[in-house]
mmCIF file of C-alpha atoms in Angstrom:
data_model
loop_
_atom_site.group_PDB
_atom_site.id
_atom_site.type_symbol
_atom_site.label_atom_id
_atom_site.label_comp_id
_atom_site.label_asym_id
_atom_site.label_seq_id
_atom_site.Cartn_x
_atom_site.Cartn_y
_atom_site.Cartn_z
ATOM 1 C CA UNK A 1 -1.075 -13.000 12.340
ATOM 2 C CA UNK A 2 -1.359 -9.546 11.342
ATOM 3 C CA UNK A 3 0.570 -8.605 14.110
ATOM 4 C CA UNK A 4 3.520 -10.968 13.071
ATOM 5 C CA UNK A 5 3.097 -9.030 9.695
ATOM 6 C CA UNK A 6 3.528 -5.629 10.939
ATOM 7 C CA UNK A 7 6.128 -6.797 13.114
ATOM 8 C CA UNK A 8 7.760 -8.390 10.313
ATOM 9 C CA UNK A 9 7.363 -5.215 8.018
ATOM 10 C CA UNK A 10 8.979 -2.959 9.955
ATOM 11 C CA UNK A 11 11.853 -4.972 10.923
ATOM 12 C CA UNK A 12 12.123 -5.363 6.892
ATOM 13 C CA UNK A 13 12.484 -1.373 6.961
ATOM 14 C CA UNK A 14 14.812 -1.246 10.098
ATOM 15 C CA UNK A 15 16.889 -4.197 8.950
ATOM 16 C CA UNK A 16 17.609 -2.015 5.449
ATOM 17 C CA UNK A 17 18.045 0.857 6.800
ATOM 18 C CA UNK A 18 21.187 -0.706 9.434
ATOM 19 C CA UNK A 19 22.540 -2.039 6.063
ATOM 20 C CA UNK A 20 22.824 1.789 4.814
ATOM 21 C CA UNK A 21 23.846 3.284 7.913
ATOM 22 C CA UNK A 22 26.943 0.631 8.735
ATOM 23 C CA UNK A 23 27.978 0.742 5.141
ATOM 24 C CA UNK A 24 27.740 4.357 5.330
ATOM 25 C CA UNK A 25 29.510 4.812 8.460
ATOM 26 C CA UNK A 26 32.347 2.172 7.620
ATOM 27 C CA UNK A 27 32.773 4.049 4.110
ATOM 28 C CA UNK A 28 32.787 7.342 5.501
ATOM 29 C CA UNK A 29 35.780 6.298 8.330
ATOM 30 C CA UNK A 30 37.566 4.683 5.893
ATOM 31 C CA UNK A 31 37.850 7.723 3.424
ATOM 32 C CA UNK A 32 38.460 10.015 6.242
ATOM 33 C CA UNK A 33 41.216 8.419 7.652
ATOM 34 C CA UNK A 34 42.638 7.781 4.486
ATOM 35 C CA UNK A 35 42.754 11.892 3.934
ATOM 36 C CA UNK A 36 43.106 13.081 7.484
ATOM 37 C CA UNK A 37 46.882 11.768 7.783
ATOM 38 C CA UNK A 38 47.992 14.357 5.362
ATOM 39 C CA UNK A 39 46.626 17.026 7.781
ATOM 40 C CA UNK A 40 48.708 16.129 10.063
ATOM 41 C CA UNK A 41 51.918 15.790 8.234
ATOM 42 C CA UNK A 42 51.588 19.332 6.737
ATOM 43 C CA UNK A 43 50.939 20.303 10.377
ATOM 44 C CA UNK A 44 54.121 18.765 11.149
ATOM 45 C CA UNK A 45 55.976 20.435 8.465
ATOM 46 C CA UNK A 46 54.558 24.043 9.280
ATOM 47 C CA UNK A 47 54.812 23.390 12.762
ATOM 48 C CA UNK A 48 59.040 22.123 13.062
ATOM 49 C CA UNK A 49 58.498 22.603 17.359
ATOM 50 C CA UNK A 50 55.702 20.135 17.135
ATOM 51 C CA UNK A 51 56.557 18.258 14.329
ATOM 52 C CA UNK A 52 57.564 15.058 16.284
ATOM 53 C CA UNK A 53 53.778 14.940 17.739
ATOM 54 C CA UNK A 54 52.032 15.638 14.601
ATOM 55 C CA UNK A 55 54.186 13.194 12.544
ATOM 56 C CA UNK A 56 53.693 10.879 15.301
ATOM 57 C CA UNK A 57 49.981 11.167 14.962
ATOM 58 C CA UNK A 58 49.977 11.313 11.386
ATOM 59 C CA UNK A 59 51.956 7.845 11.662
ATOM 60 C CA UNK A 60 49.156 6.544 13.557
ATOM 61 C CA UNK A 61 46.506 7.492 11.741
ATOM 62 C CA UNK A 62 47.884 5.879 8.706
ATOM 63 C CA UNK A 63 48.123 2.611 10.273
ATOM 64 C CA UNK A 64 44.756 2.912 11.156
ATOM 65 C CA UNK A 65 43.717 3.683 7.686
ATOM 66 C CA UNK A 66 46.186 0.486 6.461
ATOM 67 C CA UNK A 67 44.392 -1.281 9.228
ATOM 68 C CA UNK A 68 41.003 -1.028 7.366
ATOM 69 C CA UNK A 69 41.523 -3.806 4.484
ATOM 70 C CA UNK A 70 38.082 -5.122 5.577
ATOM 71 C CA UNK A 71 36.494 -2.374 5.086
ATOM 72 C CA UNK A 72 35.814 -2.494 1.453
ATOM 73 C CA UNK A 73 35.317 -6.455 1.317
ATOM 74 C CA UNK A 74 32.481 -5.808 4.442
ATOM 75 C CA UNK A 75 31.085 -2.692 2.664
ATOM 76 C CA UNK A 76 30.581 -5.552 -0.565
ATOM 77 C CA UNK A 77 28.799 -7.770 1.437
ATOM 78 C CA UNK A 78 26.603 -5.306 3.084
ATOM 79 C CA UNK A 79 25.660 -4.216 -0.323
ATOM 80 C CA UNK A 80 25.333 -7.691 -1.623
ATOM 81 C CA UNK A 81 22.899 -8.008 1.371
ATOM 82 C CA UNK A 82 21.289 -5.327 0.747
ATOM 83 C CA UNK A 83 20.634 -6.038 -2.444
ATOM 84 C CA UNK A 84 18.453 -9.192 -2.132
ATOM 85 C CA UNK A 85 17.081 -8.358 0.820
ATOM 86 C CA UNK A 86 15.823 -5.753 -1.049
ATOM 87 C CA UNK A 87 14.205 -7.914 -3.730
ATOM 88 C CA UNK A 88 11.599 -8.851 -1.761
ATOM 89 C CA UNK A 89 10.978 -5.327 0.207
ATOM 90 C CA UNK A 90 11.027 -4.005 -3.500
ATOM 91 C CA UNK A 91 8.310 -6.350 -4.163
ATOM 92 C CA UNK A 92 6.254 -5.687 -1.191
ATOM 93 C CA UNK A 93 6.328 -1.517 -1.649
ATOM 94 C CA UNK A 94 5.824 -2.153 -5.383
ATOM 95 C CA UNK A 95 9.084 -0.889 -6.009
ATOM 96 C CA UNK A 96 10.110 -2.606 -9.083
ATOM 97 C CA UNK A 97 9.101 -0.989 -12.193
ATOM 98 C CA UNK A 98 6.567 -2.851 -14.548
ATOM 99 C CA UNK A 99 6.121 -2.564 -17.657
ATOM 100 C CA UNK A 100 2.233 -3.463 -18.599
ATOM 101 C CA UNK A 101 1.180 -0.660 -21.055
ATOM 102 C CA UNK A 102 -0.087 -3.372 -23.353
ATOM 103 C CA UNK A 103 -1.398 -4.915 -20.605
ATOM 104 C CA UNK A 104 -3.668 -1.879 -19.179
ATOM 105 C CA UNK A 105 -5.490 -2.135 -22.686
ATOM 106 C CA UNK A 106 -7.006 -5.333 -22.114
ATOM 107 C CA UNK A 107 -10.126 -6.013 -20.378
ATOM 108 C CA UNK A 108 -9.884 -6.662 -16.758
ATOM 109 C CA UNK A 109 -10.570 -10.411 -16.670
ATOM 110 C CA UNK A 110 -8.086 -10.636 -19.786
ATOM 111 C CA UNK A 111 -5.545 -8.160 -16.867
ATOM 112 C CA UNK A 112 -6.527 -10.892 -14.376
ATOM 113 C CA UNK A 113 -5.311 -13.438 -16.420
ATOM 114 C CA UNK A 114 -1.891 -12.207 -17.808
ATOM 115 C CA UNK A 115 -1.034 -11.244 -13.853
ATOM 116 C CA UNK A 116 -1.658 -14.820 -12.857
ATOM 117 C CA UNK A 117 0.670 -16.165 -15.612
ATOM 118 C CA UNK A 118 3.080 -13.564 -14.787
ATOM 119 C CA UNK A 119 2.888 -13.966 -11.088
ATOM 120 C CA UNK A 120 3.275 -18.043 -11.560
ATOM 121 C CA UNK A 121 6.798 -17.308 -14.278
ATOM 122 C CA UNK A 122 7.844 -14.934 -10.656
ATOM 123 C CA UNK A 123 7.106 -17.810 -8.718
ATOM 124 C CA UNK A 124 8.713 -20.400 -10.749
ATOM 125 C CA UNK A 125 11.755 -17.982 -11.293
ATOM 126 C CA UNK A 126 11.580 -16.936 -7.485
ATOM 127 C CA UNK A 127 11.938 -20.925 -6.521
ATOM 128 C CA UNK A 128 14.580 -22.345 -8.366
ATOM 129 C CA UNK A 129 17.182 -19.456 -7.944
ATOM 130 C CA UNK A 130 16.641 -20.076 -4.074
ATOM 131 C CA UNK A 131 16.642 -23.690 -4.629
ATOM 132 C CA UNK A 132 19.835 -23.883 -6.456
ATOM 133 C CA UNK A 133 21.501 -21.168 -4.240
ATOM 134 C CA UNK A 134 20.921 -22.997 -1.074
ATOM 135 C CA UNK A 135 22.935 -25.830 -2.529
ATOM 136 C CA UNK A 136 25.180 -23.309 -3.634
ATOM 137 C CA UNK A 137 25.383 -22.022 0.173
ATOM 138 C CA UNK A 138 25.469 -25.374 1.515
ATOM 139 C CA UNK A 139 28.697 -26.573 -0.342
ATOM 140 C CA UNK A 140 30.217 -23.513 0.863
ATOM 141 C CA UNK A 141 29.516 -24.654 4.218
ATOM 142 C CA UNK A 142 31.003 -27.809 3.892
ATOM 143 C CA UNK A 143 33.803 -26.333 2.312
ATOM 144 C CA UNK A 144 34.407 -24.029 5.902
ATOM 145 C CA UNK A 145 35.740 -21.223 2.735
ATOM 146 C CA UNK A 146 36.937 -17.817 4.496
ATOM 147 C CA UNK A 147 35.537 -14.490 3.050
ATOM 148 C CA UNK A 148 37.687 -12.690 1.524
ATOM 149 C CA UNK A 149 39.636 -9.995 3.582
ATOM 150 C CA UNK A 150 37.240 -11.102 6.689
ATOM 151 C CA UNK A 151 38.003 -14.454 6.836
ATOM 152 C CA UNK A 152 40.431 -13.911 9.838
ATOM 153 C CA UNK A 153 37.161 -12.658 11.948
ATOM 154 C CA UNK A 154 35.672 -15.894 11.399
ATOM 155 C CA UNK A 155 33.351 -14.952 8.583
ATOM 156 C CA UNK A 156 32.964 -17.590 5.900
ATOM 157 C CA UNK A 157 32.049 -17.024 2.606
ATOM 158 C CA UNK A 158 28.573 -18.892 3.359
ATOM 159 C CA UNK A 159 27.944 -16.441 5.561
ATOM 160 C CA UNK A 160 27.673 -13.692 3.213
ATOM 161 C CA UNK A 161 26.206 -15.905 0.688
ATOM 162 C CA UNK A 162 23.164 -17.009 2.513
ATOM 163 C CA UNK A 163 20.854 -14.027 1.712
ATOM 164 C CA UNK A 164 20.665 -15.019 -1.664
ATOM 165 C CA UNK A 165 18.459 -18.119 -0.617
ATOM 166 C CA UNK A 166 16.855 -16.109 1.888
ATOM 167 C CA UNK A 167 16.104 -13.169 -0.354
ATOM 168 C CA UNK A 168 14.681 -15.407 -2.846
ATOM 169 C CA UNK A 169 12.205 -17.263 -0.682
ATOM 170 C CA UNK A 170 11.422 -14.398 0.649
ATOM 171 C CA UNK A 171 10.568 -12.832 -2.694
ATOM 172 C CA UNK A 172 8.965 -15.870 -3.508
ATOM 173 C CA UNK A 173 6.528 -15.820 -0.027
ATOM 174 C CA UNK A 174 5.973 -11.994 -1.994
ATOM 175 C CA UNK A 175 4.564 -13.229 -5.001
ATOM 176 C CA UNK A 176 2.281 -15.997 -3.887
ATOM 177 C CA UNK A 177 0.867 -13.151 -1.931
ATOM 178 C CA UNK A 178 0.263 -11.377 -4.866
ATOM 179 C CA UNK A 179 -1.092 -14.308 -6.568
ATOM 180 C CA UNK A 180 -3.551 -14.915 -3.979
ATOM 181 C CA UNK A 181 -4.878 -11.478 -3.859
ATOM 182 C CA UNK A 182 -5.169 -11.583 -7.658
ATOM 183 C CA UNK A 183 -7.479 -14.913 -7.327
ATOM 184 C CA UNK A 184 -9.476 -13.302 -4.643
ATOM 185 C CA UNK A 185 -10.043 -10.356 -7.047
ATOM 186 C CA UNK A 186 -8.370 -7.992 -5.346
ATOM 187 C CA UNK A 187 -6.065 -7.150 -7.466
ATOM 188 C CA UNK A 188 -5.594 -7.417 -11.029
ATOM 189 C CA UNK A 189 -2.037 -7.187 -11.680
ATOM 190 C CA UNK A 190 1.420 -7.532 -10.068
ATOM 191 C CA UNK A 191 0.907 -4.563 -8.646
ATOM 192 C CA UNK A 192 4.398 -2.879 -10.095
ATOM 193 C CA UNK A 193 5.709 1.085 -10.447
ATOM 194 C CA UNK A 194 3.966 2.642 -13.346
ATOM 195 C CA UNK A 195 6.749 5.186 -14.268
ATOM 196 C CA UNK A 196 4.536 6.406 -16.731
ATOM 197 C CA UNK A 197 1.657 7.136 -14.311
ATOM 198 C CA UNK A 198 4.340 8.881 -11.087
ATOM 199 C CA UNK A 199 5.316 11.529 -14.831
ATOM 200 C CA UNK A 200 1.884 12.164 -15.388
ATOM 201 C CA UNK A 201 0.852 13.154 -11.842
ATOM 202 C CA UNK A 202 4.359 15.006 -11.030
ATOM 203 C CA UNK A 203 3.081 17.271 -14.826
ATOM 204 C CA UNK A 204 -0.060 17.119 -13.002
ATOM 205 C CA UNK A 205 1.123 18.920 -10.110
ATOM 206 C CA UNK A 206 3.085 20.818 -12.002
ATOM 207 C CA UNK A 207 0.698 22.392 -13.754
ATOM 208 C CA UNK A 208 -1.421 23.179 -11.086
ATOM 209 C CA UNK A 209 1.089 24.894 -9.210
ATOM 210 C CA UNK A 210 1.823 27.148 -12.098
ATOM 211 C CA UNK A 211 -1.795 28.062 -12.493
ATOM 212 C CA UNK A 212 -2.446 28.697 -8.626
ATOM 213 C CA UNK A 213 0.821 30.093 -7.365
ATOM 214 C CA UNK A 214 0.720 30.499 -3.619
ATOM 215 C CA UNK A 215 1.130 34.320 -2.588
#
């Protein structure tokens, strides 16, 4: 089981990080070829003997660049997918940022209890969004919709829209982890970024650096 986990946890990490890279790398083409046809055309102008090859190239370059209409509807979808696959990575790597300084004044039990209240509202949250999104998803199945821009490639809107189900079971699976761990005591809260806490150590460190600068 734990292996299954760790498995699972790094494909979580290698999963977001192919999200980045492609939408990087489709970006990144798109804007270049969008800018590089110019080159060629001023080439072409300051060049009159090999004008015919540089326009010629220029030419083709810009039909490549016109080419490209799916890039910026793909590019949404990665980020949509990104997005809530995120949720529950975000979760996970306590990513999120809380907000429990009222909270961290209570006693612990009294802690205890507030993070079981607020895990269950997650929870509750967490499973109806993915409940009414996989209906959602599944009348865009039976309506066979094409995505926009990438519908000729055979991607249908339910496609794209499937990680929002996904993401929010997933994110759900995250907090009854949490809620576990806070019943077996081992935690007390939802386990959250304490903003307030990363300031204080980065002054911290700060402080110490200025009072023991390295030679």
């Amino acid at each position: 089981m734990n292996a299954l986990r760790r498995v699972w946890d790094h494909f979580e990490e290698g999963f977001i990080a192919f999200l980045l890279g492609t939408m990087t790398l489709v970006t990144f083409v798109y804007v270049i070829l969008n800018n590089l046809y110019t080159v060629f055309y001023s080439l072409g102008d300051n060049w009159p003997a090999a004008s015919d090859l540089f326009f010629a190239i220029g030419d083709s370059v810009i039909e490549m660049a016109q080419a490209m209409t799916w890039s910026i509807a793909l590019t949404k979808a990665l980020f949509a997918w990104l997005i809530f696959f995120g949720l529950a990575y975000g979760v996970r790597t306590a990513g999120h940022i809380g907000v429990d300084a009222l909270v961290k004044l209570a006693k612990k039990p009294t802690q205890r209890i507030i993070g079981l209240i607020a895990c269950l509202c997650c929870l509750g949250y967490a499973g109806l969004i993915s409940v009414a999104s996989f209906d959602w998803v599944r009348t865009l199945l039976t309506a066979g919709i094409g995505a926009e821009d990438l519908g000729h490639y055979g991607i249908k809107q339910w496609h794209i829209t499937l990680i929002v189900p996904f993401g929010y079971a997933m994110v759900f699976i995250r907090f009854l982890e949490i809620f576990v761990r806070i019943l077996r005591n081992q935690q007390t809260g939802l386990g959250l970024a304490d903003e307030a806490a990363e300031a204080m150590k980065l002054t911290e460190h700060d402080d110490a650096s200025k009072k023991d600068p390295k030679p």
